[in-house]
Amino acid sequence: MKFKFIFLGILVILNLAIFSQNNNNITMGDNFFKELKYLEAIKSYQQAISSQKELVSFYLTQQLAKSYIGLNDYENALIWYKKLMSFEKENTAENIKIYGQLLMNYEDYDVAENIFKLYEKQSKNIKDSEKWIASCQWAKKNKDNNPIARIGKTNIEIGTRCMGFSFYEEGLIVAIPQEKRFVEETTYYDLALIKTNNNEIFDLPILLKGDINKPYYEAAPQLINNGKEIYFTSNSTEIAKYKENKIEKYELSPNGFNVLKIFHAEKINAEWKNIEGLSFNNNEYSCAFPFITDDGLTLYFSSDMPNGYGGFDLYKVIKQTDGLWSKPLNLGNTINTSENEIYPYVNNTTFYYSSKGGNGFGGYDVFQAEINGEEIINVKNIGIPINSSKDDFAYIIDKDTKSGYFSSNREGSRGYDYIYYFENSIPFDTLNGIVLNKLTGKSVNNASVVINTNISTLTNENGAWKLPIQGNDSALKITFDSPWYETKTETYVNVKEAQEQLNKVFLTPIMLDGKITNISEYENESIKVRLYDKNDNNEFEFIDITEADQNGGWEFHIRKDKEYKVEFFVGDRLSDSEFISRQDEAVEIRVETIEKLRSYELNLENIGSDIDGYLVQIGAYRYPENFKYAKVNSLGIVTKDPQGINDGIVRFSIGFTKNLEAAKILRLKILKLGITDAFIVAIKNNKRAYIVNLQEEILSVKTETTTQLFKKQ
């Protein structure tokens, strides 16, 4: 018994030691995580997991997932966020959303859409979930677009994470890692000059001289005044506000978080001196990624200061006459989203930046917009190959050559960033307009708009369309087409000329019109013109009817891809019929027939003589046993029509009468019983002679007819 208690005591001590060590690893991991040292945090959390071995807690799983996100290591982050999905009770809506975003990083857009629907269910944030679902749909639609530039990966070593760069003399000023062990542990960055002769192959870096490089981060450089002034991001200052822990000393805000700030330096005798923080920096939040205009008066930057739209937003400040900067102005929700916006860059009036929140392929995408006075308008994704499903950011472009650089982790394993060169970047622009019916002025919906044979869209219900295009200075060939309208093709010298003339485009409707030249011979009788088109069963089907006016004129709006038949009725008697071929078939015959109809004389000999009587047809079935007609028995005797066409179809009719008006009244009674396709059949010599059915009244029975569709056009 004594040994048993000793053994149990040893087990308790061992368990307490394991528990203590496990808690210590978690605490160490949390400290590293708070300091943004994600590599070290992951090691501590993994040690805590290895000591547990059995069940990994939700907290540890979540901390590991967040740490991999902090490294932009989407490969491992996807694994751990997927594991979080098994914690159904503890898991958060935010974790579910991030899992959907990670799926987008691997172009698994369909699954991502389903995850965002789950996010909506848990978060109740319909607007945000719909935004991400729309982004997946946008990505699927645009991921195979034509590339807007040629890109190539440079040989610049930036130590797994890009911290920004800027044009400088014959190369770039780049943030490079201070240590070579950047894969194993968190390292900080200094600014260096790297020269090049061919844009993609660079020399070894040369650290900037002077006081600019400090123990922590120096990054995101931007130069003005012919390279004599530099603005950059850093958290290395001389402020003696530190907190000790067992790791090392680091600067804190009052809330205990490390912050980034924007600094300015001057180049004096080849060295960078007079390092000063800008007046709007704050220990409560970060200010980073500055871009300064050439005149040195307007500075754009990114910040997570309070009262923004979420994450890091883009702001601007104006330099005052006293040398201080104005109060930061948020650039608004045209570009800022609930996600992060970083790395602003301005080229003339074009504003570039990277965002995780707009319609994109996944991760950060580069966007462009236009500066219009105090507004920033016309935001659009810059497209492939600059953008990918991974992170694409830090875009800079030369004003003259329209070539430049950007950073991406598209090829890097575990979030490894590279710097890419691009050339012949074709500016992205948008054309838009409205398509209208030339005769009525009404909008034309579902018309196709094709630019240079490879970019296309359809007009919406208001006739409006919008298309992204590539190349402001390129000639454009734009084709507008619809089955109901004549094709229209226009050519333009460039985008500007096209946009000036495309505000409204008028298409000529395809009209089948005619004139009965001898209508005066029938002044006491109405002349009806009935229109049929050939259906998928190769049969002509009635679709519309009109009455010739007092001058004999009549018209229908038709499609060019259909074959038609017109029939002329004098009163209730069939006179003539004509066939009109499709526009792409028997063209000469079609033109000849249309011209004939425009000066058409009814043939008196063709007009039907007196008929035997009328029936109302109530059904036509290939399998007559399927027809149930008990509800019409009270109106008369239902018979199988023996005079039908030899097509294998059995037709059911009711109510033979000599009087057409009586047949019409009967038909109306049948319509009220719900048999909406009932129509009148004329009988001559005990055979079906012609159809008188429907005329205008059928249009009031059917909920949607072809005629109504015509009128919408």
PDB file of C-alpha atoms in Angstrom, residues 42 58 149 156 187 190 229 297 347 360 363 385 392 426 465 474 500 519 524 589 656:
ATOM      1  CA  ILE A  42       4.343  28.625 -33.439  1.00  0.00           C
ATOM      2  CA  PHE A  58      -9.715  24.986 -29.311  1.00  0.00           C
ATOM      3  CA  ALA A 149       1.584  42.793 -68.646  1.00  0.00           C
ATOM      4  CA  ILE A 156      16.229  40.136 -54.674  1.00  0.00           C
ATOM      5  CA  THR A 187      14.085  39.094 -37.984  1.00  0.00           C
ATOM      6  CA  ASP A 190      16.915  47.646 -42.707  1.00  0.00           C
ATOM      7  CA  GLU A 229      14.331  63.123 -48.816  1.00  0.00           C
ATOM      8  CA  LEU A 297       2.658  68.422 -49.743  1.00  0.00           C
ATOM      9  CA  ASN A 347       1.076  57.909 -60.735  1.00  0.00           C
ATOM     10  CA  GLY A 360     -10.430  39.929 -55.980  1.00  0.00           C
ATOM     11  CA  GLY A 363      -5.510  37.556 -50.464  1.00  0.00           C
ATOM     12  CA  PRO A 385      -1.017  38.679 -64.034  1.00  0.00           C
ATOM     13  CA  ASP A 392      -0.111  40.876 -54.372  1.00  0.00           C
ATOM     14  CA  ILE A 426      -1.425  48.404 -70.227  1.00  0.00           C
ATOM     15  CA  TRP A 465     -23.524  47.680 -70.005  1.00  0.00           C
ATOM     16  CA  SER A 474      -5.483  51.125 -78.606  1.00  0.00           C
ATOM     17  CA  GLU A 500     -17.507  60.048 -75.839  1.00  0.00           C
ATOM     18  CA  ILE A 519     -57.335  47.169 -99.198  1.00  0.00           C
ATOM     19  CA  ASN A 524     -66.421  46.890 -95.135  1.00  0.00           C
ATOM     20  CA  ILE A 589     -35.515  34.662-101.005  1.00  0.00           C
ATOM     21  CA  PHE A 656     -70.129  22.343 -83.226  1.00  0.00           C
TER      22      PHE A 656
END
